[in-house]
mmCIF file of C-alpha atoms and ligand atoms in Angstrom:
data_model
loop_
_atom_site.group_PDB
_atom_site.id
_atom_site.type_symbol
_atom_site.label_atom_id
_atom_site.label_comp_id
_atom_site.label_asym_id
_atom_site.label_seq_id
_atom_site.Cartn_x
_atom_site.Cartn_y
_atom_site.Cartn_z
ATOM 1 C CA MET A 5 -49.420 -96.967 120.162
ATOM 2 C CA THR A 6 -50.110 -99.867 122.540
ATOM 3 C CA LEU A 7 -50.218 -99.763 126.328
ATOM 4 C CA GLU A 8 -46.997 -101.795 126.272
ATOM 5 C CA GLU A 9 -45.216 -99.073 124.296
ATOM 6 C CA LEU A 10 -46.721 -96.388 126.494
ATOM 7 C CA VAL A 11 -45.453 -97.943 129.724
ATOM 8 C CA GLY A 12 -42.170 -98.817 128.020
ATOM 9 C CA ARG A 13 -41.543 -95.208 127.075
ATOM 10 C CA HIS A 14 -42.440 -93.531 130.373
ATOM 11 C CA ARG A 15 -40.661 -93.485 133.686
ATOM 12 C CA VAL A 16 -43.709 -92.532 135.756
ATOM 13 C CA VAL A 17 -47.132 -94.132 135.400
ATOM 14 C CA VAL A 18 -50.078 -92.812 137.412
ATOM 15 C CA SER A 19 -53.150 -94.999 137.754
ATOM 16 C CA ALA A 20 -56.231 -92.742 138.068
ATOM 17 C CA GLY A 21 -59.995 -93.222 138.006
ATOM 18 C CA SER A 22 -63.088 -93.486 140.201
ATOM 19 C CA GLY A 23 -63.198 -95.640 143.318
ATOM 20 C CA GLY A 24 -63.340 -99.401 143.014
ATOM 21 C CA VAL A 25 -62.569 -99.672 139.304
ATOM 22 C CA GLY A 26 -59.235 -101.439 139.835
ATOM 23 C CA LYS A 27 -56.661 -98.638 140.108
ATOM 24 C CA THR A 28 -54.655 -100.345 142.838
ATOM 25 C CA THR A 29 -54.756 -103.682 141.044
ATOM 26 C CA VAL A 30 -53.734 -102.200 137.697
ATOM 27 C CA ALA A 31 -50.908 -100.185 139.294
ATOM 28 C CA ALA A 32 -49.547 -103.343 140.924
ATOM 29 C CA SER A 33 -49.831 -105.321 137.720
ATOM 30 C CA ILE A 34 -48.030 -102.660 135.662
ATOM 31 C CA ALA A 35 -45.259 -102.448 138.286
ATOM 32 C CA LEU A 36 -44.858 -106.216 138.284
ATOM 33 C CA TRP A 37 -44.572 -106.140 134.515
ATOM 34 C CA GLY A 38 -41.845 -103.501 134.732
ATOM 35 C CA ALA A 39 -39.782 -105.699 137.059
ATOM 36 C CA LEU A 40 -40.344 -108.805 134.922
ATOM 37 C CA GLU A 41 -39.115 -106.795 131.928
ATOM 38 C CA GLY A 42 -35.930 -105.864 133.741
ATOM 39 C CA ARG A 43 -36.729 -102.352 134.942
ATOM 40 C CA ARG A 44 -35.934 -101.459 138.524
ATOM 41 C CA THR A 45 -39.450 -100.582 139.661
ATOM 42 C CA ALA A 46 -41.173 -98.950 142.622
ATOM 43 C CA VAL A 47 -44.906 -98.994 143.212
ATOM 44 C CA LEU A 48 -46.480 -96.483 145.568
ATOM 45 C CA THR A 49 -49.845 -97.669 146.736
ATOM 46 C CA ILE A 50 -52.653 -96.109 148.712
ATOM 47 C CA ASP A 51 -54.909 -98.906 149.731
ATOM 48 C CA PRO A 52 -56.729 -98.772 153.038
ATOM 49 C CA ALA A 53 -57.885 -102.342 152.570
ATOM 50 C CA ARG A 54 -54.243 -103.415 152.204
ATOM 51 C CA ARG A 55 -55.179 -105.650 149.324
ATOM 52 C CA LEU A 56 -51.978 -104.863 147.514
ATOM 53 C CA ALA A 57 -49.883 -105.640 150.576
ATOM 54 C CA THR A 58 -51.595 -108.983 150.691
ATOM 55 C CA SER A 59 -51.119 -109.576 146.998
ATOM 56 C CA LEU A 60 -47.441 -108.756 147.301
ATOM 57 C CA GLY A 61 -47.141 -111.142 150.193
ATOM 58 C CA LEU A 62 -46.286 -108.390 152.660
ATOM 59 C CA GLU A 63 -48.306 -108.106 155.811
ATOM 60 C CA THR A 64 -47.165 -104.566 156.430
ATOM 61 C CA LEU A 65 -45.939 -102.129 153.845
ATOM 62 C CA GLY A 66 -43.891 -99.444 155.503
ATOM 63 C CA HIS A 67 -43.333 -95.860 154.485
ATOM 64 C CA ASP A 68 -40.038 -96.814 152.935
ATOM 65 C CA ALA A 69 -39.919 -98.624 149.647
ATOM 66 C CA ARG A 70 -39.416 -102.290 150.503
ATOM 67 C CA GLU A 71 -38.111 -104.865 148.119
ATOM 68 C CA ILE A 72 -40.436 -107.788 147.449
ATOM 69 C CA PRO A 73 -38.473 -110.897 148.430
ATOM 70 C CA ALA A 74 -37.322 -113.085 145.534
ATOM 71 C CA ALA A 75 -38.743 -116.169 147.239
ATOM 72 C CA LEU A 76 -42.260 -114.785 146.824
ATOM 73 C CA PHE A 77 -41.874 -114.512 143.087
ATOM 74 C CA ALA A 78 -40.337 -117.956 142.871
ATOM 75 C CA ALA A 79 -43.265 -119.424 144.808
ATOM 76 C CA GLN A 80 -45.618 -118.122 142.096
ATOM 77 C CA GLY A 81 -43.425 -119.225 139.238
ATOM 78 C CA LEU A 82 -42.208 -115.722 138.398
ATOM 79 C CA ALA A 83 -38.643 -114.609 137.770
ATOM 80 C CA PRO A 84 -38.309 -110.793 137.578
ATOM 81 C CA LYS A 85 -35.171 -109.532 135.874
ATOM 82 C CA ALA A 86 -35.037 -106.474 138.168
ATOM 83 C CA PRO A 87 -36.161 -105.846 141.745
ATOM 84 C CA LEU A 88 -39.647 -104.605 142.595
ATOM 85 C CA PHE A 89 -40.080 -102.213 145.510
ATOM 86 C CA ALA A 90 -43.384 -101.362 147.137
ATOM 87 C CA MET A 91 -44.520 -98.787 149.631
ATOM 88 C CA MET A 92 -47.849 -97.785 151.090
ATOM 89 C CA LEU A 93 -49.159 -94.433 152.208
ATOM 90 C CA ASP A 94 -51.777 -93.781 154.804
ATOM 91 C CA GLN A 95 -53.120 -90.391 155.728
ATOM 92 C CA LYS A 96 -51.655 -90.005 159.192
ATOM 93 C CA GLY A 97 -48.318 -91.562 158.339
ATOM 94 C CA ALA A 98 -47.991 -89.303 155.341
ATOM 95 C CA TRP A 99 -48.141 -86.127 157.399
ATOM 96 C CA ASP A 100 -45.798 -87.510 160.003
ATOM 97 C CA ALA A 101 -43.347 -88.307 157.236
ATOM 98 C CA LEU A 102 -43.609 -84.733 155.998
ATOM 99 C CA VAL A 103 -42.811 -83.431 159.482
ATOM 100 C CA GLU A 104 -39.924 -85.881 159.857
ATOM 101 C CA ARG A 105 -38.534 -84.762 156.546
ATOM 102 C CA TYR A 106 -38.840 -80.996 156.755
ATOM 103 C CA ALA A 107 -39.301 -79.795 160.307
ATOM 104 C CA PRO A 108 -36.225 -78.850 162.325
ATOM 105 C CA PRO A 109 -35.332 -81.803 164.601
ATOM 106 C CA ASP A 110 -36.031 -79.954 167.826
ATOM 107 C CA ALA A 111 -39.510 -78.921 166.666
ATOM 108 C CA ARG A 112 -40.592 -82.426 165.602
ATOM 109 C CA PRO A 113 -41.783 -83.855 168.919
ATOM 110 C CA ARG A 114 -43.716 -80.664 169.619
ATOM 111 C CA ILE A 115 -45.497 -80.792 166.289
ATOM 112 C CA LEU A 116 -46.285 -84.490 166.478
ATOM 113 C CA ALA A 117 -47.727 -84.133 169.974
ATOM 114 C CA ASN A 118 -49.776 -81.048 169.108
ATOM 115 C CA PRO A 119 -53.513 -81.854 169.311
ATOM 116 C CA PHE A 120 -54.344 -79.497 166.472
ATOM 117 C CA TYR A 121 -51.740 -81.184 164.298
ATOM 118 C CA GLN A 122 -53.191 -84.574 165.137
ATOM 119 C CA HIS A 123 -56.639 -83.386 164.156
ATOM 120 C CA LEU A 124 -55.455 -81.749 160.944
ATOM 121 C CA SER A 125 -53.321 -84.635 159.784
ATOM 122 C CA GLN A 126 -56.242 -87.006 160.053
ATOM 123 C CA THR A 127 -58.918 -84.863 158.519
ATOM 124 C CA PHE A 128 -57.403 -82.289 156.203
ATOM 125 C CA ALA A 129 -58.921 -82.869 152.778
ATOM 126 C CA GLY A 130 -56.355 -83.528 150.153
ATOM 127 C CA SER A 131 -53.476 -84.247 152.506
ATOM 128 C CA GLN A 132 -53.232 -87.863 151.449
ATOM 129 C CA GLU A 133 -53.340 -86.908 147.801
ATOM 130 C CA TYR A 134 -50.722 -84.281 148.378
ATOM 131 C CA MET A 135 -48.468 -86.708 150.213
ATOM 132 C CA ALA A 136 -48.772 -89.256 147.423
ATOM 133 C CA ILE A 137 -47.493 -86.644 144.997
ATOM 134 C CA GLU A 138 -44.746 -85.526 147.349
ATOM 135 C CA GLN A 139 -43.659 -89.144 147.757
ATOM 136 C CA LEU A 140 -43.778 -89.625 144.017
ATOM 137 C CA CYS A 141 -41.406 -86.679 143.555
ATOM 138 C CA LEU A 142 -38.987 -88.187 146.071
ATOM 139 C CA LEU A 143 -39.003 -91.536 144.283
ATOM 140 C CA VAL A 144 -38.477 -89.859 140.920
ATOM 141 C CA ASP A 145 -35.791 -87.460 142.162
ATOM 142 C CA SER A 146 -33.889 -90.265 143.902
ATOM 143 C CA GLY A 147 -32.984 -91.518 140.435
ATOM 144 C CA ALA A 148 -33.018 -95.035 141.867
ATOM 145 C CA TYR A 149 -35.812 -96.403 139.680
ATOM 146 C CA ASP A 150 -36.369 -96.995 135.993
ATOM 147 C CA LEU A 151 -40.108 -97.075 136.543
ATOM 148 C CA VAL A 152 -42.283 -95.552 139.263
ATOM 149 C CA VAL A 153 -45.939 -96.581 139.329
ATOM 150 C CA VAL A 154 -48.341 -94.561 141.470
ATOM 151 C CA ASP A 155 -51.753 -95.590 142.639
ATOM 152 C CA THR A 156 -54.178 -92.788 143.554
ATOM 153 C CA PRO A 157 -56.252 -92.497 146.747
ATOM 154 C CA PRO A 158 -59.721 -93.985 146.932
ATOM 155 C CA THR A 159 -61.424 -90.604 146.803
ATOM 156 C CA ARG A 160 -64.854 -90.340 145.331
ATOM 157 C CA HIS A 161 -63.613 -87.699 142.952
ATOM 158 C CA ALA A 162 -60.480 -88.688 141.114
ATOM 159 C CA LEU A 163 -59.813 -85.034 140.407
ATOM 160 C CA ASP A 164 -58.969 -84.439 144.064
ATOM 161 C CA PHE A 165 -55.646 -86.081 143.418
ATOM 162 C CA LEU A 166 -54.670 -83.596 140.749
ATOM 163 C CA GLU A 167 -55.934 -80.547 142.557
ATOM 164 C CA ALA A 168 -54.720 -81.341 146.067
ATOM 165 C CA PRO A 169 -51.304 -79.669 145.823
ATOM 166 C CA ARG A 170 -52.812 -76.445 144.563
ATOM 167 C CA ARG A 171 -55.476 -76.534 147.264
ATOM 168 C CA ILE A 172 -52.908 -77.014 150.005
ATOM 169 C CA ASP A 173 -50.784 -74.282 148.504
ATOM 170 C CA ASP A 174 -53.762 -71.918 148.527
ATOM 171 C CA PHE A 175 -54.583 -72.856 152.088
ATOM 172 C CA LEU A 176 -51.074 -72.163 153.289
ATOM 173 C CA ASP A 177 -50.894 -69.000 151.312
ATOM 174 C CA ARG A 178 -53.858 -67.416 152.996
ATOM 175 C CA SER A 179 -52.961 -64.700 155.359
ATOM 176 C CA VAL A 180 -54.829 -66.476 158.129
ATOM 177 C CA VAL A 181 -51.967 -68.920 158.390
ATOM 178 C CA LYS A 182 -49.425 -66.138 158.541
ATOM 179 C CA TRP A 183 -51.475 -64.572 161.298
ATOM 180 C CA PHE A 184 -51.156 -67.626 163.397
ATOM 181 C CA VAL A 185 -47.424 -67.642 163.000
ATOM 182 C CA ARG A 186 -47.083 -64.708 165.305
ATOM 183 C CA PRO A 187 -45.504 -65.014 168.670
ATOM 184 C CA TYR A 188 -48.260 -63.332 170.660
ATOM 185 C CA PHE A 189 -50.683 -66.119 169.864
ATOM 186 C CA SER A 190 -48.703 -68.607 171.878
ATOM 187 C CA ALA A 191 -49.050 -66.338 174.844
ATOM 188 C CA GLY A 192 -52.798 -66.906 174.745
ATOM 189 C CA TRP A 193 -55.950 -64.873 174.883
ATOM 190 C CA SER A 194 -54.987 -62.080 177.168
ATOM 191 C CA ALA A 195 -51.944 -61.138 175.128
ATOM 192 C CA LEU A 196 -53.981 -61.269 171.985
ATOM 193 C CA ARG A 197 -56.723 -59.084 173.366
ATOM 194 C CA ALA A 198 -54.127 -56.537 174.271
ATOM 195 C CA VAL A 199 -52.756 -56.540 170.765
ATOM 196 C CA ASN A 200 -55.864 -56.202 168.715
ATOM 197 C CA ARG A 201 -59.481 -55.970 169.681
ATOM 198 C CA THR A 202 -60.785 -56.852 166.253
ATOM 199 C CA ALA A 203 -58.574 -59.867 165.899
ATOM 200 C CA SER A 204 -59.633 -60.990 169.301
ATOM 201 C CA PHE A 205 -63.291 -60.727 168.338
ATOM 202 C CA LEU A 206 -62.818 -62.604 165.066
ATOM 203 C CA LEU A 207 -60.861 -65.345 166.700
ATOM 204 C CA HIS A 208 -63.481 -65.720 169.348
ATOM 205 C CA ARG A 209 -66.044 -66.254 166.593
ATOM 206 C CA LEU A 210 -63.719 -68.702 164.879
ATOM 207 C CA GLU A 211 -63.360 -70.594 168.104
ATOM 208 C CA GLN A 212 -67.104 -70.878 168.465
ATOM 209 C CA ALA A 213 -67.574 -71.928 164.846
ATOM 210 C CA THR A 214 -64.869 -74.560 164.741
ATOM 211 C CA GLY A 215 -65.038 -75.859 168.246
ATOM 212 C CA VAL A 216 -61.295 -75.647 168.438
ATOM 213 C CA SER A 217 -60.799 -74.180 171.841
ATOM 214 C CA ALA A 218 -57.076 -74.059 172.176
ATOM 215 C CA LEU A 219 -55.960 -71.258 169.942
ATOM 216 C CA ALA A 220 -52.572 -71.387 171.528
ATOM 217 C CA GLU A 221 -52.260 -74.891 170.195
ATOM 218 C CA ILE A 222 -53.079 -73.774 166.693
ATOM 219 C CA SER A 223 -50.663 -70.946 166.881
ATOM 220 C CA ASP A 224 -47.970 -73.154 168.296
ATOM 221 C CA PHE A 225 -48.572 -75.604 165.496
ATOM 222 C CA PHE A 226 -48.199 -73.012 162.763
ATOM 223 C CA THR A 227 -45.231 -71.433 164.450
ATOM 224 C CA SER A 228 -43.350 -74.690 164.743
ATOM 225 C CA MET A 229 -44.411 -75.688 161.239
ATOM 226 C CA SER A 230 -43.346 -72.413 159.688
ATOM 227 C CA GLY A 231 -40.003 -73.792 158.544
ATOM 228 C CA LEU A 232 -41.884 -76.549 156.853
ATOM 229 C CA PHE A 233 -44.061 -74.150 154.919
ATOM 230 C CA GLU A 234 -41.202 -72.007 153.762
ATOM 231 C CA ASN A 235 -40.402 -73.704 150.485
ATOM 232 C CA PHE A 236 -43.743 -75.375 150.200
ATOM 233 C CA HIS A 237 -44.571 -73.381 147.128
ATOM 234 C CA GLU A 238 -41.417 -74.543 145.335
ATOM 235 C CA ARG A 239 -42.154 -78.132 146.251
ATOM 236 C CA ILE A 240 -45.638 -77.829 144.841
ATOM 237 C CA GLU A 241 -44.284 -76.382 141.621
ATOM 238 C CA ARG A 242 -41.886 -79.315 141.465
ATOM 239 C CA ALA A 243 -44.806 -81.712 141.990
ATOM 240 C CA TYR A 244 -46.687 -80.207 139.061
ATOM 241 C CA ASP A 245 -43.523 -80.352 136.956
ATOM 242 C CA VAL A 246 -43.318 -84.093 137.570
ATOM 243 C CA LEU A 247 -47.016 -84.639 136.932
ATOM 244 C CA ARG A 248 -46.885 -82.649 133.701
ATOM 245 C CA GLY A 249 -43.495 -83.963 132.632
ATOM 246 C CA ALA A 250 -42.951 -85.738 129.340
ATOM 247 C CA GLU A 251 -41.799 -88.862 131.186
ATOM 248 C CA THR A 252 -45.103 -89.161 133.087
ATOM 249 C CA ALA A 253 -48.110 -91.052 131.748
ATOM 250 C CA PHE A 254 -51.557 -90.888 133.303
ATOM 251 C CA VAL A 255 -53.494 -94.067 132.735
ATOM 252 C CA VAL A 256 -57.201 -93.851 133.452
ATOM 253 C CA VAL A 257 -58.770 -97.044 134.714
ATOM 254 C CA SER A 258 -62.474 -97.503 134.096
ATOM 255 C CA SER A 259 -65.067 -100.220 133.941
ATOM 256 C CA PRO A 260 -67.641 -100.430 131.155
ATOM 257 C CA GLU A 261 -70.580 -99.339 133.308
ATOM 258 C CA GLU A 262 -72.417 -96.277 132.121
ATOM 259 C CA GLN A 263 -71.908 -94.175 135.239
ATOM 260 C CA VAL A 264 -68.216 -95.072 135.561
ATOM 261 C CA LEU A 265 -67.565 -94.294 131.903
ATOM 262 C CA GLY A 266 -69.246 -90.926 132.367
ATOM 263 C CA ASP A 267 -66.919 -90.196 135.295
ATOM 264 C CA ALA A 268 -63.890 -91.271 133.240
ATOM 265 C CA GLU A 269 -64.906 -88.967 130.416
ATOM 266 C CA TYR A 270 -65.330 -86.054 132.799
ATOM 267 C CA LEU A 271 -61.970 -86.813 134.403
ATOM 268 C CA ALA A 272 -60.248 -86.973 131.017
ATOM 269 C CA GLY A 273 -61.606 -83.534 130.132
ATOM 270 C CA LYS A 274 -60.486 -82.022 133.423
ATOM 271 C CA MET A 275 -57.060 -83.613 133.121
ATOM 272 C CA ALA A 276 -56.566 -82.004 129.742
ATOM 273 C CA GLU A 277 -57.527 -78.635 131.257
ATOM 274 C CA LEU A 278 -54.935 -79.113 133.982
ATOM 275 C CA ARG A 279 -52.356 -80.019 131.324
ATOM 276 C CA MET A 280 -52.001 -83.549 132.635
ATOM 277 C CA PRO A 281 -53.572 -85.388 129.743
ATOM 278 C CA LEU A 282 -54.456 -89.037 129.911
ATOM 279 C CA LYS A 283 -52.137 -91.105 127.763
ATOM 280 C CA GLY A 284 -53.704 -94.526 128.137
ATOM 281 C CA VAL A 285 -56.910 -96.264 129.212
ATOM 282 C CA VAL A 286 -57.445 -99.592 130.942
ATOM 283 C CA MET A 287 -60.989 -100.836 130.537
ATOM 284 C CA ASN A 288 -61.238 -103.242 133.438
ATOM 285 C CA ARG A 289 -63.719 -105.993 134.338
ATOM 286 C CA VAL A 290 -65.089 -106.372 130.844
ATOM 287 C CA HIS A 291 -67.593 -109.166 130.139
ATOM 288 C CA ALA A 292 -66.903 -110.696 126.754
ATOM 289 C CA GLU A 293 -69.717 -111.947 124.562
ATOM 290 C CA VAL A 294 -69.755 -115.697 124.092
ATOM 291 C CA ARG A 295 -69.062 -116.647 120.489
ATOM 292 C CA ARG A 296 -69.416 -119.925 118.718
ATOM 293 C CA GLU A 297 -66.575 -121.160 116.603
ATOM 294 C CA LYS A 298 -67.058 -120.126 112.997
ATOM 295 C CA ARG A 299 -70.674 -119.011 113.360
ATOM 296 C CA GLY A 300 -69.774 -115.993 115.494
ATOM 297 C CA THR A 301 -71.747 -114.360 118.249
ATOM 298 C CA ILE A 302 -75.012 -115.599 119.716
ATOM 299 C CA ASP A 303 -77.955 -113.250 119.742
ATOM 300 C CA PRO A 304 -79.404 -113.287 123.281
ATOM 301 C CA ASP A 305 -82.882 -112.925 121.745
ATOM 302 C CA ASP A 306 -82.389 -116.016 119.592
ATOM 303 C CA LEU A 307 -83.865 -118.386 122.165
ATOM 304 C CA ASP A 308 -83.511 -121.442 119.964
ATOM 305 C CA ALA A 309 -79.797 -120.933 119.540
ATOM 306 C CA VAL A 310 -79.334 -120.214 123.233
ATOM 307 C CA THR A 311 -81.391 -123.243 124.275
ATOM 308 C CA THR A 312 -79.420 -125.503 121.957
ATOM 309 C CA LEU A 313 -76.139 -124.260 123.358
ATOM 310 C CA VAL A 314 -77.096 -124.145 127.015
ATOM 311 C CA GLY A 315 -79.364 -127.209 126.890
ATOM 312 C CA ARG A 316 -76.330 -129.414 126.452
ATOM 313 C CA ALA A 317 -74.671 -127.902 129.506
ATOM 314 C CA ALA A 318 -77.829 -128.502 131.566
ATOM 315 C CA GLY A 319 -77.253 -132.225 131.215
ATOM 316 C CA GLY A 320 -80.877 -133.306 131.648
ATOM 317 C CA ARG A 321 -81.805 -130.684 134.267
ATOM 318 C CA ASP A 322 -84.321 -127.932 133.525
ATOM 319 C CA PRO A 323 -82.424 -125.636 131.156
ATOM 320 C CA ALA A 324 -84.703 -122.589 131.691
ATOM 321 C CA PRO A 325 -82.682 -120.864 134.475
ATOM 322 C CA LEU A 326 -79.454 -121.458 132.565
ATOM 323 C CA VAL A 327 -80.955 -120.055 129.382
ATOM 324 C CA GLU A 328 -82.147 -116.974 131.221
ATOM 325 C CA ASN A 329 -78.772 -116.470 132.883
ATOM 326 C CA PHE A 330 -76.919 -116.904 129.636
ATOM 327 C CA ALA A 331 -79.148 -114.461 127.770
ATOM 328 C CA ALA A 332 -78.694 -111.871 130.526
ATOM 329 C CA TYR A 333 -74.922 -112.269 130.406
ATOM 330 C CA GLN A 334 -74.865 -111.991 126.649
ATOM 331 C CA ALA A 335 -76.990 -108.828 126.746
ATOM 332 C CA LEU A 336 -74.718 -107.332 129.421
ATOM 333 C CA ALA A 337 -71.637 -108.061 127.319
ATOM 334 C CA ARG A 338 -73.290 -106.516 124.291
ATOM 335 C CA GLY A 339 -74.221 -103.337 126.126
ATOM 336 C CA GLU A 340 -70.673 -103.045 127.442
ATOM 337 C CA GLN A 341 -69.217 -103.488 123.997
ATOM 338 C CA LEU A 342 -71.372 -100.696 122.610
ATOM 339 C CA ARG A 343 -70.451 -98.355 125.450
ATOM 340 C CA ILE A 344 -66.742 -99.178 125.096
ATOM 341 C CA GLU A 345 -66.872 -98.445 121.352
ATOM 342 C CA GLN A 346 -68.556 -95.144 122.045
ATOM 343 C CA PHE A 347 -65.996 -94.237 124.694
ATOM 344 C CA ARG A 348 -63.131 -95.189 122.416
ATOM 345 C CA ALA A 349 -64.532 -92.982 119.669
ATOM 346 C CA GLY A 350 -64.276 -90.005 122.015
ATOM 347 C CA LEU A 351 -60.597 -90.646 122.799
ATOM 348 C CA PRO A 352 -57.721 -89.109 120.842
ATOM 349 C CA LYS A 353 -56.453 -91.613 118.268
ATOM 350 C CA ARG A 354 -53.017 -91.997 119.826
ATOM 351 C CA VAL A 355 -54.385 -93.018 123.250
ATOM 352 C CA PRO A 356 -54.202 -96.816 123.610
ATOM 353 C CA MET A 357 -56.920 -98.744 125.399
ATOM 354 C CA ALA A 358 -56.409 -102.198 126.896
ATOM 355 C CA LEU A 359 -59.356 -104.432 127.784
ATOM 356 C CA VAL A 360 -59.082 -106.614 130.868
ATOM 357 C CA PRO A 361 -61.776 -109.228 131.461
ATOM 358 C CA ASN A 362 -63.705 -109.554 134.666
ATOM 359 C CA PHE A 363 -61.936 -112.442 136.361
ATOM 360 C CA ALA A 364 -63.996 -115.004 138.204
ATOM 361 C CA ARG A 365 -62.104 -114.207 141.403
ATOM 362 C CA ASP A 366 -60.553 -111.153 143.049
ATOM 363 C CA VAL A 367 -57.029 -110.299 141.983
ATOM 364 C CA HIS A 368 -54.941 -110.809 145.096
ATOM 365 C CA ASP A 369 -51.788 -112.742 144.309
ATOM 366 C CA LEU A 370 -48.732 -112.167 142.169
ATOM 367 C CA ALA A 371 -49.691 -114.933 139.752
ATOM 368 C CA THR A 372 -53.075 -113.316 139.018
ATOM 369 C CA LEU A 373 -51.458 -109.884 138.697
ATOM 370 C CA ALA A 374 -49.143 -111.484 136.132
ATOM 371 C CA ALA A 375 -52.133 -113.074 134.400
ATOM 372 C CA MET A 376 -53.431 -109.553 133.719
ATOM 373 C CA HIS A 377 -50.374 -108.862 131.553
ATOM 374 C CA ALA A 378 -51.696 -110.858 128.625
ATOM 375 C CA HIS A 379 -54.614 -108.407 128.498
ATOM 376 C CA LEU A 380 -52.784 -105.199 129.412
ATOM 377 C CA PHE A 381 -49.785 -105.767 127.180
ATOM 378 C CA GLY A 382 -50.738 -108.837 125.162
HETATM 379 N N1 LIG B 14 -60.287 -107.628 136.218
HETATM 380 C C1 LIG B 14 -60.740 -107.935 137.431
HETATM 381 N N2 LIG B 14 -61.489 -109.042 137.623
HETATM 382 C C2 LIG B 14 -61.961 -109.352 138.859
HETATM 383 N N3 LIG B 14 -61.757 -108.627 139.956
HETATM 384 C C3 LIG B 14 -61.022 -107.507 139.840
HETATM 385 C C4 LIG B 14 -60.471 -107.095 138.581
HETATM 386 N N4 LIG B 14 -59.793 -105.933 138.784
HETATM 387 C C5 LIG B 14 -59.912 -105.630 140.086
HETATM 388 N N5 LIG B 14 -60.641 -106.569 140.734
HETATM 389 C C6 LIG B 14 -61.032 -106.573 142.145
HETATM 390 O O1 LIG B 14 -61.859 -105.442 142.371
HETATM 391 C C7 LIG B 14 -61.643 -104.919 143.676
HETATM 392 C C8 LIG B 14 -61.319 -103.438 143.585
HETATM 393 O O2 LIG B 14 -60.057 -103.273 142.959
HETATM 394 P P1 LIG B 14 -59.037 -102.140 143.393
HETATM 395 O O3 LIG B 14 -57.827 -102.307 142.547
HETATM 396 O O4 LIG B 14 -58.837 -102.161 144.855
HETATM 397 O O5 LIG B 14 -59.842 -100.846 142.953
HETATM 398 P P2 LIG B 14 -59.540 -99.316 143.287
HETATM 399 O O6 LIG B 14 -58.104 -99.225 143.701
HETATM 400 O O7 LIG B 14 -59.819 -98.592 142.005
HETATM 401 O O8 LIG B 14 -60.471 -98.920 144.362
HETATM 402 C C9 LIG B 14 -60.529 -105.764 144.283
HETATM 403 O O9 LIG B 14 -61.103 -106.723 145.130
HETATM 404 C C10 LIG B 14 -59.861 -106.413 143.094
HETATM 405 O O10 LIG B 14 -59.279 -107.674 143.423
HETATM 406 MG MG1 LIG B 15 -57.343 -98.465 145.486
#
């Protein structure tokens, strides 16, 4: 199978991998390809640097899927056969969207203004990952798209994305939450002390440990959120159904550096354990060995050959720095090739791997995203 067939046969593509390898870029490029091929496509991106927004010509990407204007494609010489929609998630906005969607209308302003909520929504580990998955489910369940491409958050550990729903589910399941959803908390300390001496003592300790002084706030938050938590468990099950579904393909993006490949291998193993196996690999930012026509590759240690080749390019200047630079590049490319071969050998046979070269410049515009297609799907 090729990556082209893989993307062609799946309705959901998730771009996963360690930070900085090119997940956001690859997700955008795959989505663009979908639209060019005539599939109504949505790309969900999580990019604090807003690089994708820039590359899609949008200064702000809202929480709703927004159609990329046709004029933008035309300006870059592209003519998609179907519309491309894009949306961006940020941590805070994601929680607010959750509240907007599930909390009873009269409770919304109270939740949004609650200081504990504001703290939680900005710091709770995994909330952004969870919201990405929740948003993905909405896009899929809307039935409005032939292809949904999802970028994953720039967490250090790519696994966080896959485990976030379960972690949030566990957190909400703990009895401590249910405790807080009791009316007497809102009444404050004195009421609580009257109810239960032990609870009062524990909460006092909790207060000291966490520095959160307004327990009433916490209680009020959980009480007003309780409607929201009610079918949380079902929603999380639904999220895992989508992630594990036959129509979903996880594509792991990696670069050929040793450390990054090690992370990708670890991730692939964990994904299999979680029953969300990787179905494709994009090896990004690959340096290709320079080859001569007919005579094949140039050995970086063969100084004569290198000097002959590079000497001409030096055009009378001292060729030594050029020779050194060339030999270093050639050795780098060789090392990468060996590591890529080794990595490929560890992959199941049916998993396709596409190699994308390291472009001389950052990938920011639609035309460059389209230029990646020759390598991803070529
Ligand atoms: N093949 C490539 N060649 C050159 N630059 C690339 C390539 N792929 C990605 N980049 C650049 O690398 C940077 C990180 O890419 P990004 O997609 O944001 O990574 P991630 O989402 O994994 O953190 C961006 O500036 C992007 O333009
Ligand atoms: Mg990114």
